[in-house]
Amino acid sequence: QVQLINSGGGLVHPGDSLRLNCVNSGRTDEYRVGWFRHVLGKEREFVAAISRNGRNTDYAVNVQGRFTISKDDAKGTVTLQMNGLKSEDTAVYYCAAAASRDPVSTTRISSLYNYWGQGTQVTVSS
């Protein structure tokens, strides 16, 4: 049973940075991983994804150029580095993992992810 543990959220000012971490109890090289976020009253939103081999990434247009997803298979972690944070980035952030035979693909489709972290709150406020 794979467990994902999210950490790194917090309260920051606009323009600040945060790094979110997702620790995977399983082998990260067997999973493609995504980050999603959710605001109460809105639908869950795709943020970023990384392929099993770590060579391919995908970003939502509203975070492109500000957020970076990366993975360290040796440590079993996937990181979301968030720079230039804006108030509209305020949400609960979740990492998710999907077992995949394909080493190079990513996906934005939340229903294709089998495992989810518990979420971490990010609040951007002046």
Tab-separated table of N, CA, C and O in Angstrom:
chain	number	residue	atom	x	y	z
A	1	GLN	N	0.836	-1.181	0.000
A	1	GLN	CA	0.000	0.000	0.000
A	1	GLN	C	0.880	1.243	0.000
A	1	GLN	O	1.682	1.444	0.881
A	2	VAL	N	0.703	2.083	-1.020
A	2	VAL	CA	1.492	3.306	-1.131
A	2	VAL	C	0.879	4.384	-0.259
A	2	VAL	O	-0.340	4.572	-0.240
A	3	GLN	N	1.718	5.093	0.461
A	3	GLN	CA	1.272	6.247	1.239
A	3	GLN	C	2.039	7.475	0.781
A	3	GLN	O	3.260	7.422	0.580
A	4	LEU	N	1.317	8.561	0.625
A	4	LEU	CA	1.914	9.832	0.241
A	4	LEU	C	1.739	10.808	1.389
A	4	LEU	O	0.632	11.005	1.880
A	5	ILE	N	2.818	11.429	1.788
A	5	ILE	CA	2.777	12.402	2.865
A	5	ILE	C	3.172	13.767	2.312
A	5	ILE	O	4.288	13.956	1.822
A	6	ASN	N	2.226	14.723	2.398
A	6	ASN	CA	2.485	16.089	1.945
A	6	ASN	C	3.030	16.927	3.095
A	6	ASN	O	2.598	16.782	4.237
A	7	SER	N	3.900	17.865	2.768
A	7	SER	CA	4.358	18.824	3.768
A	7	SER	C	4.847	20.088	3.062
A	7	SER	O	5.044	20.085	1.837
A	8	GLY	N	5.037	21.146	3.844
A	8	GLY	CA	5.649	22.349	3.304
A	8	GLY	C	4.737	23.535	3.116
A	8	GLY	O	5.186	24.600	2.711
A	9	GLY	N	3.456	23.377	3.391
A	9	GLY	CA	2.555	24.500	3.220
A	9	GLY	C	2.766	25.556	4.292
A	9	GLY	O	3.566	25.394	5.214
A	10	GLY	N	2.038	26.664	4.150
A	10	GLY	CA	2.149	27.721	5.142
A	10	GLY	C	1.492	29.007	4.686
A	10	GLY	O	0.842	29.047	3.636
A	11	LEU	N	1.700	30.050	5.486
A	11	LEU	CA	1.170	31.382	5.200
A	11	LEU	C	2.316	32.271	4.731
A	11	LEU	O	3.315	32.427	5.453
A	12	VAL	N	2.174	32.824	3.529
A	12	VAL	CA	3.229	33.670	2.970
A	12	VAL	C	2.610	34.907	2.350
A	12	VAL	O	1.391	34.990	2.157
A	13	HIS	N	3.471	35.870	2.013
A	13	HIS	CA	3.023	37.102	1.351
A	13	HIS	C	3.114	36.950	-0.164
A	13	HIS	O	3.890	36.122	-0.671
A	14	PRO	N	2.379	37.741	-0.897
A	14	PRO	CA	2.508	37.721	-2.363
A	14	PRO	C	3.956	37.962	-2.792
A	14	PRO	O	4.641	38.827	-2.225
A	15	GLY	N	4.408	37.173	-3.748
A	15	GLY	CA	5.781	37.266	-4.223
A	15	GLY	C	6.741	36.321	-3.524
A	15	GLY	O	7.866	36.103	-4.017
A	16	ASP	N	6.332	35.762	-2.412
A	16	ASP	CA	7.189	34.829	-1.678
A	16	ASP	C	7.244	33.465	-2.366
A	16	ASP	O	6.526	33.220	-3.350
A	17	SER	N	8.079	32.593	-1.807
A	17	SER	CA	8.234	31.237	-2.320
A	17	SER	C	7.911	30.213	-1.236
A	17	SER	O	8.055	30.496	-0.038
A	18	LEU	N	7.497	29.044	-1.683
A	18	LEU	CA	7.290	27.891	-0.810
A	18	LEU	C	7.713	26.651	-1.559
A	18	LEU	O	7.624	26.602	-2.786
A	19	ARG	N	8.141	25.643	-0.796
A	19	ARG	CA	8.458	24.362	-1.392
A	19	ARG	C	7.587	23.302	-0.733
A	19	ARG	O	7.637	23.118	0.488
A	20	LEU	N	6.813	22.621	-1.549
A	20	LEU	CA	5.989	21.523	-1.065
A	20	LEU	C	6.693	20.206	-1.350
A	20	LEU	O	7.268	20.021	-2.422
A	21	ASN	N	6.607	19.302	-0.386
A	21	ASN	CA	7.221	17.993	-0.540
A	21	ASN	C	6.170	16.896	-0.468
A	21	ASN	O	5.188	17.008	0.267
A	22	CYS	N	6.427	15.849	-1.210
A	22	CYS	CA	5.555	14.675	-1.213
A	22	CYS	C	6.465	13.464	-1.065
A	22	CYS	O	7.259	13.175	-1.970
A	23	VAL	N	6.347	12.799	0.062
A	23	VAL	CA	7.151	11.608	0.308
A	23	VAL	C	6.312	10.385	-0.017
A	23	VAL	O	5.185	10.242	0.471
A	24	ASN	N	6.891	9.518	-0.838
A	24	ASN	CA	6.202	8.324	-1.303
A	24	ASN	C	6.778	7.103	-0.597
A	24	ASN	O	7.982	6.876	-0.650
A	25	SER	N	5.901	6.317	0.044
A	25	SER	CA	6.397	5.129	0.751
A	25	SER	C	6.806	4.033	-0.223
A	25	SER	O	7.519	3.094	0.147
A	26	GLY	N	6.353	4.160	-1.464
A	26	GLY	CA	6.723	3.176	-2.472
A	26	GLY	C	7.897	3.662	-3.292
A	26	GLY	O	8.552	4.644	-2.958
A	27	ARG	N	8.170	2.987	-4.379
A	27	ARG	CA	9.268	3.390	-5.255
A	27	ARG	C	8.776	4.474	-6.212
A	27	ARG	O	7.922	4.229	-7.037
A	28	THR	N	9.340	5.658	-6.117
A	28	THR	CA	8.871	6.773	-6.940
A	28	THR	C	9.159	6.547	-8.413
A	28	THR	O	8.496	7.141	-9.264
A	29	ASP	N	10.112	5.685	-8.749
A	29	ASP	CA	10.401	5.461	-10.166
A	29	ASP	C	9.370	4.563	-10.818
A	29	ASP	O	9.446	4.301	-12.022
A	30	GLU	N	8.386	4.089	-10.046
A	30	GLU	CA	7.315	3.278	-10.616
A	30	GLU	C	6.030	4.082	-10.803
A	30	GLU	O	5.029	3.539	-11.281
A	31	TYR	N	6.054	5.354	-10.433
A	31	TYR	CA	4.839	6.155	-10.450
A	31	TYR	C	5.047	7.471	-11.180
A	31	TYR	O	6.106	8.089	-11.071
A	32	ARG	N	4.044	7.901	-11.906
A	32	ARG	CA	4.010	9.283	-12.336
A	32	ARG	C	3.236	10.059	-11.265
A	32	ARG	O	2.316	9.526	-10.659
A	33	VAL	N	3.641	11.276	-11.039
A	33	VAL	CA	3.132	12.045	-9.911
A	33	VAL	C	2.587	13.383	-10.391
A	33	VAL	O	3.119	14.005	-11.307
A	34	GLY	N	1.525	13.809	-9.752
A	34	GLY	CA	0.943	15.103	-10.050
A	34	GLY	C	0.654	15.877	-8.780
A	34	GLY	O	0.552	15.306	-7.699
A	35	TRP	N	0.552	17.178	-8.930
A	35	TRP	CA	0.101	18.055	-7.856
A	35	TRP	C	-1.212	18.686	-8.303
A	35	TRP	O	-1.327	19.153	-9.439
A	36	PHE	N	-2.157	18.708	-7.389
A	36	PHE	CA	-3.445	19.337	-7.622
A	36	PHE	C	-3.721	20.288	-6.466
A	36	PHE	O	-3.101	20.186	-5.406
A	37	ARG	N	-4.674	21.183	-6.662
A	37	ARG	CA	-5.062	22.061	-5.562
A	37	ARG	C	-6.568	22.230	-5.547
A	37	ARG	O	-7.239	22.087	-6.577
A	38	HIS	N	-7.064	22.542	-4.378
A	38	HIS	CA	-8.503	22.651	-4.214
A	38	HIS	C	-8.837	23.814	-3.307
A	38	HIS	O	-8.238	23.994	-2.243
A	39	VAL	N	-9.794	24.596	-3.766
A	39	VAL	CA	-10.362	25.687	-2.976
A	39	VAL	C	-11.809	25.331	-2.700
A	39	VAL	O	-12.537	24.919	-3.614
A	40	LEU	N	-12.221	25.494	-1.468
A	40	LEU	CA	-13.597	25.150	-1.084
A	40	LEU	C	-14.593	25.857	-1.993
A	40	LEU	O	-14.496	27.064	-2.214
A	41	GLY	N	-15.511	25.087	-2.541
A	41	GLY	CA	-16.512	25.666	-3.419
A	41	GLY	C	-16.140	25.635	-4.888
A	41	GLY	O	-16.959	25.984	-5.744
A	42	LYS	N	-14.907	25.219	-5.158
A	42	LYS	CA	-14.449	25.120	-6.543
A	42	LYS	C	-14.018	23.686	-6.835
A	42	LYS	O	-13.797	22.882	-5.934
A	43	GLU	N	-13.840	23.390	-8.110
A	43	GLU	CA	-13.375	22.061	-8.483
A	43	GLU	C	-11.864	21.945	-8.267
A	43	GLU	O	-11.131	22.934	-8.323
A	44	ARG	N	-11.452	20.713	-8.020
A	44	ARG	CA	-10.024	20.448	-7.889
A	44	ARG	C	-9.321	20.796	-9.193
A	44	ARG	O	-9.824	20.512	-10.273
A	45	GLU	N	-8.150	21.407	-9.069
A	45	GLU	CA	-7.454	21.957	-10.228
A	45	GLU	C	-6.078	21.316	-10.379
A	45	GLU	O	-5.330	21.180	-9.408
A	46	PHE	N	-5.763	20.942	-11.596
A	46	PHE	CA	-4.421	20.419	-11.908
A	46	PHE	C	-3.405	21.544	-11.783
A	46	PHE	O	-3.650	22.674	-12.209
A	47	VAL	N	-2.243	21.198	-11.224
A	47	VAL	CA	-1.168	22.175	-11.078
A	47	VAL	C	0.057	21.779	-11.890
A	47	VAL	O	0.541	22.547	-12.717
A	48	ALA	N	0.563	20.579	-11.646
A	48	ALA	CA	1.797	20.148	-12.319
A	48	ALA	C	1.885	18.626	-12.267
A	48	ALA	O	1.261	17.990	-11.413
A	49	ALA	N	2.664	18.063	-13.179
A	49	ALA	CA	2.849	16.619	-13.206
A	49	ALA	C	4.248	16.299	-13.708
A	49	ALA	O	4.868	17.081	-14.433
A	50	ILE	N	4.739	15.123	-13.303
A	50	ILE	CA	6.060	14.678	-13.730
A	50	ILE	C	5.985	13.199	-14.065
A	50	ILE	O	5.266	12.432	-13.429
A	51	SER	N	6.731	12.813	-15.094
A	51	SER	CA	6.703	11.430	-15.543
A	51	SER	C	7.500	10.523	-14.615
A	51	SER	O	8.274	10.987	-13.769
A	52	ARG	N	7.341	9.229	-14.824
A	52	ARG	CA	8.077	8.257	-14.013
A	52	ARG	C	9.576	8.492	-14.067
A	52	ARG	O	10.262	8.429	-13.058
A	53	ASN	N	10.085	8.740	-15.263
A	53	ASN	CA	11.535	8.899	-15.394
A	53	ASN	C	12.017	10.302	-15.040
A	53	ASN	O	13.207	10.577	-15.083
A	54	GLY	N	11.077	11.189	-14.708
A	54	GLY	CA	11.441	12.534	-14.279
A	54	GLY	C	11.854	13.466	-15.397
A	54	GLY	O	12.175	14.628	-15.148
A	55	ARG	N	11.814	12.998	-16.631
A	55	ARG	CA	12.319	13.819	-17.736
A	55	ARG	C	11.254	14.696	-18.360
A	55	ARG	O	11.569	15.652	-19.069
A	56	ASN	N	10.010	14.371	-18.123
A	56	ASN	CA	8.907	15.136	-18.709
A	56	ASN	C	8.042	15.740	-17.624
A	56	ASN	O	7.708	15.078	-16.632
A	57	THR	N	7.692	16.992	-17.823
A	57	THR	CA	6.838	17.698	-16.874
A	57	THR	C	5.728	18.426	-17.619
A	57	THR	O	5.826	18.670	-18.822
A	58	ASP	N	4.695	18.764	-16.888
A	58	ASP	CA	3.557	19.474	-17.457
A	58	ASP	C	3.047	20.435	-16.392
A	58	ASP	O	3.036	20.095	-15.203
A	59	TYR	N	2.635	21.628	-16.822
A	59	TYR	CA	2.171	22.635	-15.875
A	59	TYR	C	0.875	23.261	-16.355
A	59	TYR	O	0.671	23.461	-17.556
A	60	ALA	N	0.045	23.625	-15.411
A	60	ALA	CA	-1.113	24.437	-15.738
A	60	ALA	C	-0.620	25.800	-16.208
A	60	ALA	O	0.406	26.304	-15.742
A	61	VAL	N	-1.359	26.400	-17.105
A	61	VAL	CA	-0.910	27.657	-17.698
A	61	VAL	C	-0.748	28.754	-16.651
A	61	VAL	O	0.142	29.617	-16.777
A	62	ASN	N	-1.552	28.717	-15.598
A	62	ASN	CA	-1.489	29.800	-14.617
A	62	ASN	C	-0.343	29.647	-13.604
A	62	ASN	O	-0.161	30.523	-12.745
A	63	VAL	N	0.422	28.546	-13.686
A	63	VAL	CA	1.601	28.405	-12.824
A	63	VAL	C	2.873	28.265	-13.647
A	63	VAL	O	3.977	28.261	-13.084
A	64	GLN	N	2.727	28.109	-14.950
A	64	GLN	CA	3.883	27.951	-15.840
A	64	GLN	C	4.873	29.093	-15.632
A	64	GLN	O	4.485	30.264	-15.609
A	65	GLY	N	6.135	28.748	-15.445
A	65	GLY	CA	7.159	29.756	-15.252
A	65	GLY	C	7.357	30.174	-13.803
A	65	GLY	O	8.349	30.818	-13.467
A	66	ARG	N	6.428	29.819	-12.944
A	66	ARG	CA	6.549	30.149	-11.513
A	66	ARG	C	6.774	28.911	-10.662
A	66	ARG	O	7.480	28.981	-9.649
A	67	PHE	N	6.169	27.788	-11.048
A	67	PHE	CA	6.264	26.551	-10.276
A	67	PHE	C	7.167	25.564	-11.019
A	67	PHE	O	7.190	25.529	-12.254
A	68	THR	N	7.874	24.750	-10.233
A	68	THR	CA	8.720	23.709	-10.795
A	68	THR	C	8.517	22.417	-10.023
A	68	THR	O	8.629	22.405	-8.794
A	69	ILE	N	8.216	21.346	-10.764
A	69	ILE	CA	8.067	20.035	-10.155
A	69	ILE	C	9.328	19.224	-10.436
A	69	ILE	O	9.882	19.281	-11.541
A	70	SER	N	9.778	18.473	-9.435
A	70	SER	CA	10.970	17.651	-9.601
A	70	SER	C	10.856	16.439	-8.692
A	70	SER	O	10.000	16.401	-7.800
A	71	LYS	N	11.719	15.451	-8.949
A	71	LYS	CA	11.660	14.253	-8.121
A	71	LYS	C	13.055	13.768	-7.799
A	71	LYS	O	13.989	13.987	-8.569
A	72	ASP	N	13.169	13.107	-6.677
A	72	ASP	CA	14.417	12.481	-6.248
A	72	ASP	C	14.076	11.046	-5.868
A	72	ASP	O	13.562	10.786	-4.779
A	73	ASP	N	14.345	10.123	-6.795
A	73	ASP	CA	13.972	8.733	-6.553
A	73	ASP	C	14.750	8.126	-5.392
A	73	ASP	O	14.241	7.264	-4.679
A	74	ALA	N	15.956	8.571	-5.196
A	74	ALA	CA	16.763	8.034	-4.096
A	74	ALA	C	16.126	8.363	-2.741
A	74	ALA	O	16.206	7.574	-1.795
A	75	LYS	N	15.511	9.529	-2.663
A	75	LYS	CA	14.876	9.951	-1.409
A	75	LYS	C	13.388	9.630	-1.389
A	75	LYS	O	12.740	9.771	-0.357
A	76	GLY	N	12.848	9.238	-2.545
A	76	GLY	CA	11.426	8.934	-2.608
A	76	GLY	C	10.550	10.165	-2.472
A	76	GLY	O	9.466	10.111	-1.892
A	77	THR	N	11.016	11.281	-3.008
A	77	THR	CA	10.269	12.523	-2.858
A	77	THR	C	9.983	13.188	-4.201
A	77	THR	O	10.756	13.064	-5.149
A	78	VAL	N	8.877	13.895	-4.242
A	78	VAL	CA	8.537	14.777	-5.357
A	78	VAL	C	8.311	16.158	-4.752
A	78	VAL	O	7.598	16.293	-3.759
A	79	THR	N	8.924	17.149	-5.351
A	79	THR	CA	8.891	18.500	-4.809
A	79	THR	C	8.199	19.453	-5.763
A	79	THR	O	8.366	19.339	-6.989
A	80	LEU	N	7.429	20.361	-5.209
A	80	LEU	CA	6.837	21.441	-6.000
A	80	LEU	C	7.389	22.752	-5.463
A	80	LEU	O	7.037	23.181	-4.358
A	81	GLN	N	8.290	23.347	-6.229
A	81	GLN	CA	8.859	24.638	-5.851
A	81	GLN	C	7.961	25.724	-6.409
A	81	GLN	O	7.739	25.787	-7.625
A	82	MET	N	7.456	26.575	-5.537
A	82	MET	CA	6.513	27.609	-5.943
A	82	MET	C	7.129	28.976	-5.688
A	82	MET	O	7.401	29.329	-4.535
A	83	ASN	N	7.362	29.711	-6.749
A	83	ASN	CA	7.928	31.053	-6.659
A	83	ASN	C	6.907	32.083	-7.130
A	83	ASN	O	5.964	31.748	-7.854
A	84	GLY	N	7.117	33.320	-6.727
A	84	GLY	CA	6.214	34.383	-7.171
A	84	GLY	C	4.765	34.109	-6.828
A	84	GLY	O	3.870	34.312	-7.660
A	85	LEU	N	4.532	33.665	-5.607
A	85	LEU	CA	3.180	33.267	-5.230
A	85	LEU	C	2.208	34.442	-5.278
A	85	LEU	O	2.565	35.589	-4.973
A	86	LYS	N	0.993	34.127	-5.657
A	86	LYS	CA	-0.083	35.114	-5.766
A	86	LYS	C	-1.236	34.701	-4.859
A	86	LYS	O	-1.359	33.527	-4.490
A	87	SER	N	-2.088	35.635	-4.567
A	87	SER	CA	-3.224	35.325	-3.694
A	87	SER	C	-4.096	34.228	-4.285
A	87	SER	O	-4.662	33.406	-3.549
A	88	GLU	N	-4.174	34.182	-5.616
A	88	GLU	CA	-4.999	33.143	-6.259
A	88	GLU	C	-4.376	31.759	-6.180
A	88	GLU	O	-4.995	30.778	-6.601
A	89	ASP	N	-3.162	31.648	-5.663
A	89	ASP	CA	-2.553	30.337	-5.436
A	89	ASP	C	-2.998	29.734	-4.107
A	89	ASP	O	-2.668	28.585	-3.807
A	90	THR	N	-3.718	30.494	-3.318
A	90	THR	CA	-4.203	29.995	-2.044
A	90	THR	C	-5.120	28.793	-2.251
A	90	THR	O	-6.091	28.871	-3.011
A	91	ALA	N	-4.797	27.682	-1.598
A	91	ALA	CA	-5.554	26.439	-1.770
A	91	ALA	C	-4.949	25.363	-0.879
A	91	ALA	O	-3.876	25.558	-0.297
A	92	VAL	N	-5.632	24.235	-0.818
A	92	VAL	CA	-5.031	23.026	-0.252
A	92	VAL	C	-4.395	22.264	-1.418
A	92	VAL	O	-5.057	21.999	-2.422
A	93	TYR	N	-3.133	21.943	-1.263
A	93	TYR	CA	-2.377	21.277	-2.319
A	93	TYR	C	-2.218	19.791	-1.988
A	93	TYR	O	-1.867	19.433	-0.858
A	94	TYR	N	-2.455	18.957	-2.995
A	94	TYR	CA	-2.358	17.517	-2.842
A	94	TYR	C	-1.392	16.953	-3.881
A	94	TYR	O	-1.451	17.338	-5.050
A	95	CYS	N	-0.548	16.036	-3.457
A	95	CYS	CA	0.190	15.272	-4.440
A	95	CYS	C	-0.552	13.958	-4.668
A	95	CYS	O	-1.288	13.480	-3.791
A	96	ALA	N	-0.367	13.405	-5.844
A	96	ALA	CA	-1.049	12.179	-6.217
A	96	ALA	C	-0.106	11.338	-7.063
A	96	ALA	O	0.724	11.877	-7.803
A	97	ALA	N	-0.247	10.024	-6.961
A	97	ALA	CA	0.631	9.115	-7.693
A	97	ALA	C	-0.190	8.088	-8.443
A	97	ALA	O	-1.238	7.632	-7.965
A	98	ALA	N	0.319	7.731	-9.618
A	98	ALA	CA	-0.334	6.727	-10.440
A	98	ALA	C	0.713	5.729	-10.909
A	98	ALA	O	1.706	6.120	-11.535
A	99	ALA	N	0.487	4.450	-10.606
A	99	ALA	CA	1.380	3.418	-11.126
A	99	ALA	C	1.265	3.416	-12.641
A	99	ALA	O	0.167	3.517	-13.185
A	100	SER	N	2.386	3.327	-13.301
A	100	SER	CA	2.358	3.424	-14.758
A	100	SER	C	3.478	2.597	-15.359
A	100	SER	O	4.600	2.588	-14.861
A	101	ARG	N	3.154	1.930	-16.465
A	101	ARG	CA	4.186	1.194	-17.202
A	101	ARG	C	4.935	2.118	-18.148
A	101	ARG	O	6.013	1.786	-18.622
A	102	ASP	N	4.334	3.265	-18.411
A	102	ASP	CA	4.915	4.218	-19.358
A	102	ASP	C	5.860	5.166	-18.609
A	102	ASP	O	5.418	5.896	-17.737
A	103	PRO	N	7.134	5.163	-18.923
A	103	PRO	CA	8.078	5.992	-18.170
A	103	PRO	C	8.075	7.465	-18.544
A	103	PRO	O	8.649	8.278	-17.816
A	104	VAL	N	7.452	7.813	-19.662
A	104	VAL	CA	7.618	9.185	-20.164
A	104	VAL	C	6.363	10.037	-20.126
A	104	VAL	O	6.430	11.244	-20.341
A	105	SER	N	5.205	9.450	-19.861
A	105	SER	CA	3.974	10.235	-19.954
A	105	SER	C	3.628	10.904	-18.627
A	105	SER	O	4.053	10.476	-17.551
A	106	THR	N	2.863	11.978	-18.745
A	106	THR	CA	2.261	12.640	-17.590
A	106	THR	C	0.756	12.684	-17.824
A	106	THR	O	0.295	12.439	-18.934
A	107	THR	N	0.005	13.015	-16.806
A	107	THR	CA	-1.430	13.173	-16.987
A	107	THR	C	-1.981	14.255	-16.086
A	107	THR	O	-1.503	14.444	-14.960
A	108	ARG	N	-2.984	14.956	-16.606
A	108	ARG	CA	-3.688	15.991	-15.835
A	108	ARG	C	-4.994	15.461	-15.274
A	108	ARG	O	-5.701	16.180	-14.574
A	109	ILE	N	-5.322	14.226	-15.588
A	109	ILE	CA	-6.625	13.682	-15.232
A	109	ILE	C	-6.581	13.107	-13.821
A	109	ILE	O	-5.915	12.098	-13.570
A	110	SER	N	-7.272	13.707	-12.886
A	110	SER	CA	-7.181	13.313	-11.480
A	110	SER	C	-7.689	11.899	-11.243
A	110	SER	O	-7.179	11.187	-10.369
A	111	SER	N	-8.666	11.462	-12.031
A	111	SER	CA	-9.226	10.127	-11.813
A	111	SER	C	-8.249	9.016	-12.177
A	111	SER	O	-8.452	7.854	-11.809
A	112	LEU	N	-7.173	9.354	-12.871
A	112	LEU	CA	-6.169	8.353	-13.228
A	112	LEU	C	-5.128	8.147	-12.126
A	112	LEU	O	-4.277	7.272	-12.236
A	113	TYR	N	-5.192	8.962	-11.098
A	113	TYR	CA	-4.254	8.818	-9.979
A	113	TYR	C	-4.856	7.897	-8.918
A	113	TYR	O	-6.003	8.081	-8.502
A	114	ASN	N	-4.064	6.939	-8.469
A	114	ASN	CA	-4.552	5.927	-7.542
A	114	ASN	C	-4.371	6.311	-6.081
A	114	ASN	O	-5.114	5.855	-5.207
A	115	TYR	N	-3.352	7.120	-5.809
A	115	TYR	CA	-2.989	7.419	-4.431
A	115	TYR	C	-2.896	8.930	-4.246
A	115	TYR	O	-2.403	9.638	-5.127
A	116	TRP	N	-3.343	9.375	-3.075
A	116	TRP	CA	-3.380	10.803	-2.789
A	116	TRP	C	-2.796	11.083	-1.408
A	116	TRP	O	-2.993	10.311	-0.458
A	117	GLY	N	-2.090	12.200	-1.314
A	117	GLY	CA	-1.631	12.668	-0.022
A	117	GLY	C	-2.757	13.329	0.754
A	117	GLY	O	-3.868	13.498	0.239
A	118	GLN	N	-2.455	13.718	1.984
A	118	GLN	CA	-3.488	14.268	2.857
A	118	GLN	C	-3.745	15.745	2.606
A	118	GLN	O	-4.712	16.302	3.126
A	119	GLY	N	-2.882	16.377	1.827
A	119	GLY	CA	-3.068	17.790	1.516
A	119	GLY	C	-2.327	18.692	2.484
A	119	GLY	O	-2.125	18.350	3.654
A	120	THR	N	-1.905	19.841	1.964
A	120	THR	CA	-1.241	20.837	2.802
A	120	THR	C	-1.742	22.224	2.382
A	120	THR	O	-1.848	22.514	1.197
A	121	GLN	N	-2.050	23.057	3.369
A	121	GLN	CA	-2.638	24.360	3.095
A	121	GLN	C	-1.560	25.361	2.716
A	121	GLN	O	-0.553	25.505	3.409
A	122	VAL	N	-1.821	26.066	1.618
A	122	VAL	CA	-0.994	27.195	1.201
A	122	VAL	C	-1.874	28.428	1.194
A	122	VAL	O	-2.904	28.452	0.524
A	123	THR	N	-1.472	29.433	1.949
A	123	THR	CA	-2.223	30.682	2.009
A	123	THR	C	-1.298	31.831	1.643
A	123	THR	O	-0.239	32.002	2.250
A	124	VAL	N	-1.710	32.587	0.619
A	124	VAL	CA	-0.926	33.734	0.165
A	124	VAL	C	-1.750	34.980	0.439
A	124	VAL	O	-2.808	35.177	-0.153
A	125	SER	N	-1.252	35.798	1.359
A	125	SER	CA	-2.037	36.964	1.769
A	125	SER	C	-1.112	38.077	2.197
A	125	SER	O	-0.073	37.850	2.813
A	126	SER	N	-1.523	39.298	1.885
A	126	SER	CA	-0.750	40.449	2.332
A	126	SER	C	-1.234	40.907	3.699
A	126	SER	O	-0.653	41.812	4.284
